[in-house]
Amino acid sequence: MKFAIIKERKNPPDRRVVFSPSKLEEAKSKFPQAEFKVESSDIRVFPDEVYASKGFEVTEDVSDCDVMIGVKEVPIEALIPKKKYFFFSHTIKKQPYNRKLLQSILEKNIELYDHETIVNEKGFRLIGFGRYAGIVGAYNGFRAWGLRYDSWELPKAGPLPNQAALIEELNKIDLPNIKILLTGSGKVSNGAQEMLDAMNIKAVSVKDYLNKTFDEPVYCKIDVLDYNKRLDGTHATDVFDFFNHPEKYESNFMRFAKVTDFYIAGHFYGDGAPFLYTREDVKSPDFNIKVVADISCDVDGPVATTLRASTIADPLYGYDPQTETEVDYKNENAITVMAVDNLPCELPQDASEGFGEMFLEHVIPAFFNSDKNGVLERAKITENGKLTEHFSYLHDFVKGIE
């Protein structure tokens, strides 16, 4: 079996890679029967020479390989027929901008495996960049606060080498006595929490956060049952009741918005769940949040201040609660919003190392153990020019019927 680490061709350039040189070396050691080639790239965070120094062939032509491993969408013209491809295809939610990509994959008889569809038996994702989105998102949020209030000027995350460098910069700033709210319980929120803890910001309980004042900055991490309540007034203790019956709940987020200065959105939002806060909520004089770092970045969704995704080049904008429009983020009436939707790109070295570790643990073994855990079978979107049964719901999307 021949594996190719392919060049990223999407713009803007993405410097990440699924396997760093050290992880690829580890993969070769664990699976000596596998052959790994590296497609030459002038943008990858790890230079070609580093792969070559570890004995890997770096080449312009990987067409003799069986499995192509990348990060972002592969341009249609670069797709090689009759190969297996791994990348974020952004097609499984029927994203219209990638309809032609999926059509071409089927026409070229390509087996597509999306990183998002690599899940365990219970449907939980096995690999992803979520932790790194949380790390960079929290950093960018503090950078946003400093720029909004001219309190400090943190450098952009992208040019810094790793998480340790981000933490070093954060520990140079002098935080005011603000209350910081973090939503979520998964990889994204855990990554953000790593940064808060590395700054030695005190974590407090929901009760204390809502009712006490502090003479130091504090944060509170909350999950769905903290910011949602049952419509019938009964007390919910089982998160699966919320996941299975979101229509029986309403948001209870405003009690947090009244006392929060800086909000970091690191939650997963499921279809049918209540919005955390609406545009009407933001108009309330009780709404106290001044800066929002929306890592989840669901546009026009549960975090009503997120009008659009922002970019690494231009990460901040302002939201005017009364006009519900975008304004300058320094406007005195504005809520400053950071809603970059590709945050891990700003931490390419760490993100690549972590991604490769997960890929080596869960995906590569499946090629050599007859896929005993069903990882490849569950992840496969296309085969023999057709959608697989699990992804047959995309049929009308491919045909352009919807």
mmCIF file of C-alpha atoms in Angstrom:
data_model
loop_
_atom_site.group_PDB
_atom_site.id
_atom_site.type_symbol
_atom_site.label_atom_id
_atom_site.label_comp_id
_atom_site.label_asym_id
_atom_site.label_seq_id
_atom_site.Cartn_x
_atom_site.Cartn_y
_atom_site.Cartn_z
ATOM 1 C CA MET A 1 0.000 0.000 0.000
ATOM 2 C CA LYS A 2 1.447 3.356 -1.077
ATOM 3 C CA PHE A 3 0.424 6.534 0.776
ATOM 4 C CA ALA A 4 1.030 10.077 -0.483
ATOM 5 C CA ILE A 5 1.173 13.190 1.676
ATOM 6 C CA ILE A 6 -0.219 15.598 -0.888
ATOM 7 C CA LYS A 7 0.426 19.288 -1.431
ATOM 8 C CA GLU A 8 -2.244 21.747 -0.239
ATOM 9 C CA ARG A 9 -3.524 23.687 -3.232
ATOM 10 C CA LYS A 10 -6.454 25.663 -1.853
ATOM 11 C CA ASN A 11 -6.291 29.442 -1.431
ATOM 12 C CA PRO A 12 -5.662 31.091 0.916
ATOM 13 C CA PRO A 13 -2.689 28.762 1.515
ATOM 14 C CA ASP A 14 -2.931 26.297 4.385
ATOM 15 C CA ARG A 15 0.430 25.359 5.903
ATOM 16 C CA ARG A 16 -0.907 22.346 7.828
ATOM 17 C CA VAL A 17 -0.245 18.737 6.913
ATOM 18 C CA VAL A 18 -1.731 15.486 8.217
ATOM 19 C CA PHE A 19 1.696 14.002 9.013
ATOM 20 C CA SER A 20 4.690 15.910 10.334
ATOM 21 C CA PRO A 21 8.094 14.390 9.478
ATOM 22 C CA SER A 22 8.423 12.856 12.941
ATOM 23 C CA LYS A 23 4.922 11.315 12.857
ATOM 24 C CA LEU A 24 5.483 9.978 9.352
ATOM 25 C CA GLU A 25 8.707 8.398 10.578
ATOM 26 C CA GLU A 26 6.723 6.809 13.418
ATOM 27 C CA ALA A 27 4.121 5.537 10.949
ATOM 28 C CA LYS A 28 6.841 3.930 8.823
ATOM 29 C CA SER A 29 8.309 2.278 11.911
ATOM 30 C CA LYS A 30 4.936 0.875 13.002
ATOM 31 C CA PHE A 31 3.905 -0.218 9.510
ATOM 32 C CA PRO A 32 7.059 -1.197 7.612
ATOM 33 C CA GLN A 33 4.910 -2.761 4.873
ATOM 34 C CA ALA A 34 3.563 0.707 4.025
ATOM 35 C CA GLU A 35 5.305 3.023 1.587
ATOM 36 C CA PHE A 36 5.039 6.768 2.147
ATOM 37 C CA LYS A 37 5.802 9.497 -0.406
ATOM 38 C CA VAL A 38 5.658 13.242 0.092
ATOM 39 C CA GLU A 39 4.477 15.576 -2.650
ATOM 40 C CA SER A 40 6.773 18.582 -2.815
ATOM 41 C CA SER A 41 5.318 21.763 -1.318
ATOM 42 C CA ASP A 42 6.664 25.274 -0.895
ATOM 43 C CA ILE A 43 4.021 26.294 1.682
ATOM 44 C CA ARG A 44 3.957 23.381 4.133
ATOM 45 C CA VAL A 45 5.041 24.289 7.675
ATOM 46 C CA PHE A 46 7.634 21.479 7.496
ATOM 47 C CA PRO A 47 10.024 21.969 4.534
ATOM 48 C CA ASP A 48 10.608 19.227 1.978
ATOM 49 C CA GLU A 49 14.187 18.870 3.197
ATOM 50 C CA VAL A 50 13.071 17.702 6.635
ATOM 51 C CA TYR A 51 11.059 14.831 5.138
ATOM 52 C CA ALA A 52 13.945 13.964 2.826
ATOM 53 C CA SER A 53 16.380 13.936 5.741
ATOM 54 C CA LYS A 54 14.263 11.216 7.354
ATOM 55 C CA GLY A 55 14.480 9.038 4.279
ATOM 56 C CA PHE A 56 11.179 9.848 2.569
ATOM 57 C CA GLU A 57 10.954 10.372 -1.160
ATOM 58 C CA VAL A 58 9.877 13.930 -1.936
ATOM 59 C CA THR A 59 8.555 14.206 -5.453
ATOM 60 C CA GLU A 60 6.398 16.248 -7.829
ATOM 61 C CA ASP A 61 4.580 13.097 -8.984
ATOM 62 C CA VAL A 62 2.653 10.899 -6.543
ATOM 63 C CA SER A 63 0.345 9.347 -9.145
ATOM 64 C CA ASP A 64 1.686 5.858 -8.407
ATOM 65 C CA CYS A 65 0.330 6.005 -4.841
ATOM 66 C CA ASP A 66 -2.920 4.369 -3.765
ATOM 67 C CA VAL A 67 -4.015 6.682 -0.923
ATOM 68 C CA MET A 68 -3.810 10.479 -1.059
ATOM 69 C CA ILE A 69 -3.799 12.235 2.321
ATOM 70 C CA GLY A 70 -4.445 15.975 2.556
ATOM 71 C CA VAL A 71 -6.118 18.579 4.749
ATOM 72 C CA LYS A 72 -8.285 20.950 2.672
ATOM 73 C CA GLU A 73 -10.358 20.364 -0.474
ATOM 74 C CA VAL A 74 -8.391 19.194 -3.493
ATOM 75 C CA PRO A 75 -9.101 21.307 -6.600
ATOM 76 C CA ILE A 76 -11.048 19.360 -9.201
ATOM 77 C CA GLU A 77 -8.268 19.642 -11.785
ATOM 78 C CA ALA A 78 -5.775 18.100 -9.340
ATOM 79 C CA LEU A 79 -7.853 15.007 -8.528
ATOM 80 C CA ILE A 80 -6.318 11.745 -9.805
ATOM 81 C CA PRO A 81 -8.930 9.173 -10.913
ATOM 82 C CA LYS A 82 -9.359 5.814 -9.179
ATOM 83 C CA LYS A 83 -7.511 6.796 -5.993
ATOM 84 C CA LYS A 84 -8.494 6.903 -2.340
ATOM 85 C CA TYR A 85 -8.538 10.448 -0.936
ATOM 86 C CA PHE A 86 -8.639 11.777 2.616
ATOM 87 C CA PHE A 87 -9.385 15.487 3.132
ATOM 88 C CA PHE A 88 -12.012 17.872 4.514
ATOM 89 C CA SER A 89 -14.395 17.877 1.544
ATOM 90 C CA HIS A 90 -17.076 20.140 3.023
ATOM 91 C CA THR A 91 -19.770 18.232 1.162
ATOM 92 C CA ILE A 92 -21.581 16.118 3.759
ATOM 93 C CA LYS A 93 -23.822 19.012 4.828
ATOM 94 C CA LYS A 94 -24.734 19.628 1.180
ATOM 95 C CA GLN A 95 -22.543 22.698 0.911
ATOM 96 C CA PRO A 96 -23.526 24.110 -2.507
ATOM 97 C CA TYR A 97 -20.083 25.582 -3.208
ATOM 98 C CA ASN A 98 -18.602 22.052 -3.300
ATOM 99 C CA ARG A 99 -21.332 20.285 -5.283
ATOM 100 C CA LYS A 100 -19.108 20.167 -8.384
ATOM 101 C CA LEU A 101 -16.267 18.723 -6.310
ATOM 102 C CA LEU A 102 -18.401 15.790 -5.176
ATOM 103 C CA GLN A 103 -19.732 15.310 -8.702
ATOM 104 C CA SER A 104 -16.162 15.149 -10.026
ATOM 105 C CA ILE A 105 -15.120 12.687 -7.322
ATOM 106 C CA LEU A 106 -17.910 10.371 -8.452
ATOM 107 C CA GLU A 107 -17.097 10.851 -12.146
ATOM 108 C CA LYS A 108 -13.426 10.051 -11.508
ATOM 109 C CA ASN A 109 -14.318 6.901 -9.549
ATOM 110 C CA ILE A 110 -12.520 8.165 -6.445
ATOM 111 C CA GLU A 111 -13.025 6.698 -2.980
ATOM 112 C CA LEU A 112 -13.570 9.715 -0.731
ATOM 113 C CA TYR A 113 -12.989 9.642 3.014
ATOM 114 C CA ASP A 114 -13.725 12.898 4.821
ATOM 115 C CA HIS A 115 -11.855 13.631 8.045
ATOM 116 C CA GLU A 116 -15.212 14.618 9.553
ATOM 117 C CA THR A 117 -16.671 11.182 8.827
ATOM 118 C CA ILE A 118 -13.908 9.273 10.618
ATOM 119 C CA VAL A 119 -15.915 8.299 13.691
ATOM 120 C CA ASN A 120 -16.198 5.499 16.229
ATOM 121 C CA GLU A 121 -19.112 3.086 16.628
ATOM 122 C CA LYS A 122 -21.096 5.724 18.544
ATOM 123 C CA GLY A 123 -20.571 8.379 15.903
ATOM 124 C CA PHE A 124 -18.005 10.481 17.804
ATOM 125 C CA ARG A 125 -15.246 11.972 15.688
ATOM 126 C CA LEU A 126 -11.866 10.332 16.126
ATOM 127 C CA ILE A 127 -9.684 13.030 14.632
ATOM 128 C CA GLY A 128 -9.862 16.760 14.081
ATOM 129 C CA PHE A 129 -8.318 20.143 14.757
ATOM 130 C CA GLY A 130 -10.822 21.206 17.440
ATOM 131 C CA ARG A 131 -8.360 21.532 20.291
ATOM 132 C CA TYR A 132 -6.179 23.848 18.236
ATOM 133 C CA ALA A 133 -9.167 25.982 17.223
ATOM 134 C CA GLY A 134 -9.846 26.435 20.947
ATOM 135 C CA ILE A 135 -6.240 27.336 21.701
ATOM 136 C CA VAL A 136 -5.992 29.971 18.967
ATOM 137 C CA GLY A 137 -9.560 31.197 19.487
ATOM 138 C CA ALA A 138 -8.947 32.000 23.140
ATOM 139 C CA TYR A 139 -5.695 33.774 22.260
ATOM 140 C CA ASN A 140 -7.409 35.797 19.528
ATOM 141 C CA GLY A 141 -10.154 36.729 21.965
ATOM 142 C CA PHE A 142 -7.680 38.289 24.374
ATOM 143 C CA ARG A 143 -6.001 39.986 21.435
ATOM 144 C CA ALA A 144 -9.411 41.395 20.459
ATOM 145 C CA TRP A 145 -9.969 42.772 23.957
ATOM 146 C CA GLY A 146 -6.594 44.516 23.928
ATOM 147 C CA LEU A 147 -7.246 46.092 20.527
ATOM 148 C CA ARG A 148 -10.801 47.138 21.437
ATOM 149 C CA TYR A 149 -9.733 48.950 24.598
ATOM 150 C CA ASP A 150 -6.145 49.849 23.624
ATOM 151 C CA SER A 151 -5.045 47.832 26.651
ATOM 152 C CA TRP A 152 -2.310 45.745 25.015
ATOM 153 C CA GLU A 153 -1.121 44.696 21.577
ATOM 154 C CA LEU A 154 -0.658 40.974 21.271
ATOM 155 C CA PRO A 155 1.036 39.825 18.045
ATOM 156 C CA LYS A 156 -0.992 37.766 15.608
ATOM 157 C CA ALA A 157 -0.916 34.055 16.363
ATOM 158 C CA GLY A 158 0.152 32.911 12.895
ATOM 159 C CA PRO A 159 3.809 33.994 12.963
ATOM 160 C CA LEU A 160 4.319 32.516 16.455
ATOM 161 C CA PRO A 161 5.763 28.984 16.395
ATOM 162 C CA ASN A 162 3.558 27.039 18.825
ATOM 163 C CA GLN A 163 1.136 27.047 21.753
ATOM 164 C CA ALA A 164 3.922 27.720 24.240
ATOM 165 C CA ALA A 165 4.730 30.972 22.428
ATOM 166 C CA LEU A 166 1.064 32.039 22.542
ATOM 167 C CA ILE A 167 0.960 31.382 26.279
ATOM 168 C CA GLU A 168 4.167 33.349 26.782
ATOM 169 C CA GLU A 169 2.590 36.365 25.071
ATOM 170 C CA LEU A 170 -0.638 36.070 27.079
ATOM 171 C CA ASN A 171 1.256 36.002 30.336
ATOM 172 C CA LYS A 172 2.776 39.403 29.531
ATOM 173 C CA ILE A 173 -0.587 41.183 29.652
ATOM 174 C CA ASP A 174 -2.213 42.682 32.721
ATOM 175 C CA LEU A 175 -5.841 41.570 32.736
ATOM 176 C CA PRO A 176 -8.506 43.723 34.393
ATOM 177 C CA ASN A 177 -10.956 42.113 36.827
ATOM 178 C CA ILE A 178 -13.237 40.761 34.133
ATOM 179 C CA LYS A 179 -15.577 37.787 34.085
ATOM 180 C CA ILE A 180 -14.899 35.330 31.260
ATOM 181 C CA LEU A 181 -17.483 32.787 30.131
ATOM 182 C CA LEU A 182 -16.599 29.633 28.176
ATOM 183 C CA THR A 183 -19.261 27.358 26.676
ATOM 184 C CA GLY A 184 -18.755 23.750 25.639
ATOM 185 C CA SER A 185 -17.368 20.451 26.860
ATOM 186 C CA GLY A 186 -15.505 19.050 23.861
ATOM 187 C CA LYS A 187 -12.107 19.453 22.239
ATOM 188 C CA VAL A 188 -12.683 23.102 21.273
ATOM 189 C CA SER A 189 -13.644 24.303 24.737
ATOM 190 C CA ASN A 190 -10.949 22.152 26.343
ATOM 191 C CA GLY A 191 -8.347 23.799 24.107
ATOM 192 C CA ALA A 192 -9.580 27.246 25.140
ATOM 193 C CA GLN A 193 -9.563 26.176 28.793
ATOM 194 C CA GLU A 194 -5.911 25.167 28.467
ATOM 195 C CA MET A 195 -5.105 28.785 27.657
ATOM 196 C CA LEU A 196 -7.163 30.213 30.529
ATOM 197 C CA ASP A 197 -5.498 27.839 32.961
ATOM 198 C CA ALA A 198 -2.043 28.610 31.565
ATOM 199 C CA MET A 199 -2.737 32.284 32.370
ATOM 200 C CA ASN A 200 -3.601 31.243 35.939
ATOM 201 C CA ILE A 201 -7.070 32.731 35.646
ATOM 202 C CA LYS A 202 -9.197 31.477 38.517
ATOM 203 C CA ALA A 203 -11.997 29.048 37.596
ATOM 204 C CA VAL A 204 -15.194 29.573 39.593
ATOM 205 C CA SER A 205 -18.499 27.721 39.966
ATOM 206 C CA VAL A 206 -21.691 28.745 38.187
ATOM 207 C CA LYS A 207 -23.192 29.888 41.488
ATOM 208 C CA ASP A 208 -20.227 32.088 42.388
ATOM 209 C CA TYR A 209 -19.890 33.426 38.844
ATOM 210 C CA LEU A 210 -23.519 34.537 38.787
ATOM 211 C CA ASN A 211 -23.668 35.959 42.304
ATOM 212 C CA LYS A 212 -20.264 37.196 43.405
ATOM 213 C CA THR A 213 -17.881 39.963 42.423
ATOM 214 C CA PHE A 214 -14.150 39.355 42.379
ATOM 215 C CA ASP A 215 -10.996 41.410 42.742
ATOM 216 C CA GLU A 216 -9.261 39.370 40.032
ATOM 217 C CA PRO A 217 -10.193 38.034 36.578
ATOM 218 C CA VAL A 218 -12.165 34.772 36.723
ATOM 219 C CA TYR A 219 -13.704 32.324 34.293
ATOM 220 C CA CYS A 220 -16.594 29.887 34.344
ATOM 221 C CA LYS A 221 -16.972 26.946 31.960
ATOM 222 C CA ILE A 222 -20.554 25.909 31.310
ATOM 223 C CA ASP A 223 -22.326 23.175 29.353
ATOM 224 C CA VAL A 224 -25.780 22.845 27.763
ATOM 225 C CA LEU A 225 -27.742 22.213 30.971
ATOM 226 C CA ASP A 226 -26.263 25.369 32.503
ATOM 227 C CA TYR A 227 -27.499 27.650 29.727
ATOM 228 C CA ASN A 228 -30.719 25.841 28.804
ATOM 229 C CA LYS A 229 -33.770 24.963 30.912
ATOM 230 C CA ARG A 230 -36.811 22.778 30.320
ATOM 231 C CA LEU A 231 -39.960 24.537 29.179
ATOM 232 C CA ASP A 232 -42.057 22.608 31.688
ATOM 233 C CA GLY A 233 -39.986 23.900 34.592
ATOM 234 C CA THR A 234 -38.661 20.501 35.685
ATOM 235 C CA HIS A 235 -34.977 20.238 36.542
ATOM 236 C CA ALA A 236 -32.939 18.377 33.911
ATOM 237 C CA THR A 237 -29.911 16.335 34.968
ATOM 238 C CA ASP A 238 -29.350 14.236 31.849
ATOM 239 C CA VAL A 239 -27.639 15.937 28.898
ATOM 240 C CA PHE A 240 -28.984 13.251 26.579
ATOM 241 C CA ASP A 241 -32.502 14.442 27.335
ATOM 242 C CA PHE A 242 -31.442 17.787 25.868
ATOM 243 C CA PHE A 243 -29.689 16.205 22.876
ATOM 244 C CA ASN A 244 -32.681 13.966 22.123
ATOM 245 C CA HIS A 245 -35.422 16.542 22.801
ATOM 246 C CA PRO A 246 -33.998 20.049 22.243
ATOM 247 C CA GLU A 247 -37.493 21.315 21.416
ATOM 248 C CA LYS A 248 -38.430 20.868 25.082
ATOM 249 C CA TYR A 249 -35.862 23.468 26.161
ATOM 250 C CA GLU A 250 -35.340 27.207 26.054
ATOM 251 C CA SER A 251 -32.198 29.253 26.527
ATOM 252 C CA ASN A 252 -31.226 30.372 30.009
ATOM 253 C CA PHE A 253 -28.105 32.138 28.775
ATOM 254 C CA MET A 254 -29.152 35.680 29.672
ATOM 255 C CA ARG A 255 -28.389 35.104 33.347
ATOM 256 C CA PHE A 256 -24.764 34.687 32.269
ATOM 257 C CA ALA A 257 -24.840 37.537 29.733
ATOM 258 C CA LYS A 258 -25.790 39.941 32.530
ATOM 259 C CA VAL A 259 -22.515 39.391 34.361
ATOM 260 C CA THR A 260 -20.086 38.425 31.568
ATOM 261 C CA ASP A 261 -17.524 40.770 30.031
ATOM 262 C CA PHE A 262 -15.755 38.401 27.613
ATOM 263 C CA TYR A 263 -17.461 35.371 26.074
ATOM 264 C CA ILE A 264 -15.637 32.457 24.396
ATOM 265 C CA ALA A 265 -18.026 30.257 22.368
ATOM 266 C CA GLY A 266 -16.570 26.766 22.187
ATOM 267 C CA HIS A 267 -19.737 24.683 22.176
ATOM 268 C CA PHE A 268 -21.196 22.365 19.550
ATOM 269 C CA TYR A 269 -24.611 23.526 18.350
ATOM 270 C CA GLY A 270 -27.074 20.831 17.268
ATOM 271 C CA ASP A 271 -29.956 21.339 14.868
ATOM 272 C CA GLY A 272 -33.160 22.265 16.656
ATOM 273 C CA ALA A 273 -31.473 23.457 19.846
ATOM 274 C CA PRO A 274 -32.394 26.900 21.220
ATOM 275 C CA PHE A 275 -30.173 29.825 20.296
ATOM 276 C CA LEU A 276 -27.901 30.839 23.170
ATOM 277 C CA TYR A 277 -28.925 34.446 22.652
ATOM 278 C CA THR A 278 -30.946 36.243 19.998
ATOM 279 C CA ARG A 279 -30.629 39.685 18.474
ATOM 280 C CA GLU A 280 -33.460 40.826 20.723
ATOM 281 C CA ASP A 281 -31.521 39.570 23.753
ATOM 282 C CA VAL A 282 -28.513 41.644 22.716
ATOM 283 C CA LYS A 283 -30.665 44.783 22.643
ATOM 284 C CA SER A 284 -31.424 44.374 26.343
ATOM 285 C CA PRO A 285 -29.638 46.797 28.712
ATOM 286 C CA ASP A 286 -28.878 43.708 30.815
ATOM 287 C CA PHE A 287 -26.671 42.265 28.064
ATOM 288 C CA ASN A 288 -23.189 43.019 29.378
ATOM 289 C CA ILE A 289 -20.879 41.081 27.024
ATOM 290 C CA LYS A 290 -18.362 43.358 25.315
ATOM 291 C CA VAL A 291 -16.117 40.932 23.397
ATOM 292 C CA VAL A 292 -17.136 37.620 21.785
ATOM 293 C CA ALA A 293 -14.619 35.056 20.553
ATOM 294 C CA ASP A 294 -16.940 32.798 18.555
ATOM 295 C CA ILE A 295 -14.806 29.742 17.834
ATOM 296 C CA SER A 296 -17.862 27.691 16.894
ATOM 297 C CA CYS A 297 -18.732 30.300 14.250
ATOM 298 C CA ASP A 298 -22.268 29.355 13.230
ATOM 299 C CA VAL A 299 -23.200 32.349 11.067
ATOM 300 C CA ASP A 300 -26.676 33.803 11.756
ATOM 301 C CA GLY A 301 -27.054 31.131 14.390
ATOM 302 C CA PRO A 302 -27.077 30.577 18.142
ATOM 303 C CA VAL A 303 -24.603 33.384 18.901
ATOM 304 C CA ALA A 304 -26.553 36.260 17.392
ATOM 305 C CA THR A 305 -23.630 38.692 17.234
ATOM 306 C CA THR A 306 -21.904 36.518 14.610
ATOM 307 C CA LEU A 307 -23.022 38.095 11.339
ATOM 308 C CA ARG A 308 -20.310 36.448 9.252
ATOM 309 C CA ALA A 309 -17.084 34.513 9.515
ATOM 310 C CA SER A 310 -14.054 36.771 9.751
ATOM 311 C CA THR A 311 -10.609 36.042 8.354
ATOM 312 C CA ILE A 312 -7.119 35.540 9.705
ATOM 313 C CA ALA A 313 -6.070 38.673 7.819
ATOM 314 C CA ASP A 314 -8.976 40.730 9.213
ATOM 315 C CA PRO A 315 -10.260 38.876 12.288
ATOM 316 C CA LEU A 316 -12.407 41.488 14.058
ATOM 317 C CA TYR A 317 -15.614 43.378 13.413
ATOM 318 C CA GLY A 318 -18.199 45.163 15.501
ATOM 319 C CA TYR A 319 -21.859 44.293 16.017
ATOM 320 C CA ASP A 320 -24.283 47.135 16.735
ATOM 321 C CA PRO A 321 -27.120 45.689 18.880
ATOM 322 C CA GLN A 322 -29.662 48.348 17.984
ATOM 323 C CA THR A 323 -29.238 48.313 14.204
ATOM 324 C CA GLU A 324 -28.225 44.619 14.048
ATOM 325 C CA THR A 325 -25.509 45.589 11.602
ATOM 326 C CA GLU A 326 -21.751 45.423 11.307
ATOM 327 C CA VAL A 327 -19.814 48.463 12.495
ATOM 328 C CA ASP A 328 -16.238 49.303 13.446
ATOM 329 C CA TYR A 329 -15.188 47.046 16.307
ATOM 330 C CA LYS A 330 -13.996 50.057 18.317
ATOM 331 C CA ASN A 331 -17.371 51.795 18.108
ATOM 332 C CA GLU A 332 -18.486 52.572 21.656
ATOM 333 C CA ASN A 333 -21.856 50.881 21.082
ATOM 334 C CA ALA A 334 -20.372 47.827 19.409
ATOM 335 C CA ILE A 335 -19.788 44.327 20.666
ATOM 336 C CA THR A 336 -16.390 43.263 19.330
ATOM 337 C CA VAL A 337 -16.578 39.944 17.492
ATOM 338 C CA MET A 338 -13.783 37.524 16.558
ATOM 339 C CA ALA A 339 -15.274 34.789 14.347
ATOM 340 C CA VAL A 340 -12.419 33.312 12.316
ATOM 341 C CA ASP A 341 -13.573 29.943 10.969
ATOM 342 C CA ASN A 342 -10.165 28.378 10.189
ATOM 343 C CA LEU A 343 -8.311 29.077 13.427
ATOM 344 C CA PRO A 344 -6.055 25.962 13.429
ATOM 345 C CA CYS A 345 -4.327 27.393 10.331
ATOM 346 C CA GLU A 346 -2.702 29.877 12.715
ATOM 347 C CA LEU A 347 -1.023 27.078 14.655
ATOM 348 C CA PRO A 348 0.138 24.834 11.800
ATOM 349 C CA GLN A 349 3.024 23.081 13.529
ATOM 350 C CA ASP A 350 1.185 22.010 16.678
ATOM 351 C CA ALA A 351 -2.020 21.258 14.771
ATOM 352 C CA SER A 352 -0.165 19.033 12.311
ATOM 353 C CA GLU A 353 1.616 17.116 15.068
ATOM 354 C CA GLY A 354 -1.653 16.473 16.900
ATOM 355 C CA PHE A 355 -3.595 15.540 13.788
ATOM 356 C CA GLY A 356 -0.943 13.048 12.705
ATOM 357 C CA GLU A 357 -1.010 11.403 16.110
ATOM 358 C CA MET A 358 -4.765 10.770 15.833
ATOM 359 C CA PHE A 359 -4.536 9.676 12.187
ATOM 360 C CA LEU A 360 -1.797 7.193 13.025
ATOM 361 C CA GLU A 361 -3.803 5.789 15.916
ATOM 362 C CA HIS A 362 -7.151 5.396 14.176
ATOM 363 C CA VAL A 363 -6.806 5.394 10.395
ATOM 364 C CA ILE A 364 -3.529 3.891 9.179
ATOM 365 C CA PRO A 365 -3.987 0.662 11.212
ATOM 366 C CA ALA A 366 -7.352 0.085 9.508
ATOM 367 C CA PHE A 367 -5.555 -0.494 6.213
ATOM 368 C CA PHE A 368 -3.593 -3.377 7.732
ATOM 369 C CA ASN A 369 -6.070 -5.049 10.117
ATOM 370 C CA SER A 370 -8.887 -5.565 7.602
ATOM 371 C CA ASP A 371 -10.618 -2.509 9.068
ATOM 372 C CA LYS A 372 -11.641 -4.588 12.083
ATOM 373 C CA ASN A 373 -13.192 -1.582 13.860
ATOM 374 C CA GLY A 374 -15.095 -0.384 10.786
ATOM 375 C CA VAL A 375 -13.369 3.003 10.699
ATOM 376 C CA LEU A 376 -12.879 3.068 6.927
ATOM 377 C CA GLU A 377 -16.274 1.566 6.174
ATOM 378 C CA ARG A 378 -18.070 4.249 8.212
ATOM 379 C CA ALA A 379 -15.974 7.065 6.750
ATOM 380 C CA LYS A 380 -16.253 6.121 3.076
ATOM 381 C CA ILE A 381 -18.503 8.524 1.186
ATOM 382 C CA THR A 382 -18.032 7.290 -2.388
ATOM 383 C CA GLU A 383 -17.062 3.964 -3.970
ATOM 384 C CA ASN A 384 -17.130 2.642 -7.537
ATOM 385 C CA GLY A 385 -18.538 5.917 -8.825
ATOM 386 C CA LYS A 386 -21.493 5.888 -6.423
ATOM 387 C CA LEU A 387 -22.407 7.218 -3.001
ATOM 388 C CA THR A 388 -22.137 4.623 -0.251
ATOM 389 C CA GLU A 389 -25.339 3.621 1.516
ATOM 390 C CA HIS A 390 -24.658 5.746 4.604
ATOM 391 C CA PHE A 391 -24.248 8.859 2.439
ATOM 392 C CA SER A 392 -27.041 8.129 -0.024
ATOM 393 C CA TYR A 393 -28.888 11.165 1.382
ATOM 394 C CA LEU A 394 -26.537 13.239 -0.804
ATOM 395 C CA HIS A 395 -28.033 11.796 -4.009
ATOM 396 C CA ASP A 396 -30.377 14.722 -4.753
ATOM 397 C CA PHE A 397 -27.637 17.178 -3.800
ATOM 398 C CA VAL A 398 -25.274 15.590 -6.345
ATOM 399 C CA LYS A 399 -27.977 15.619 -9.017
ATOM 400 C CA GLY A 400 -28.697 19.284 -8.354
ATOM 401 C CA ILE A 401 -32.297 18.589 -7.429
ATOM 402 C CA GLU A 402 -32.026 20.662 -4.245
#
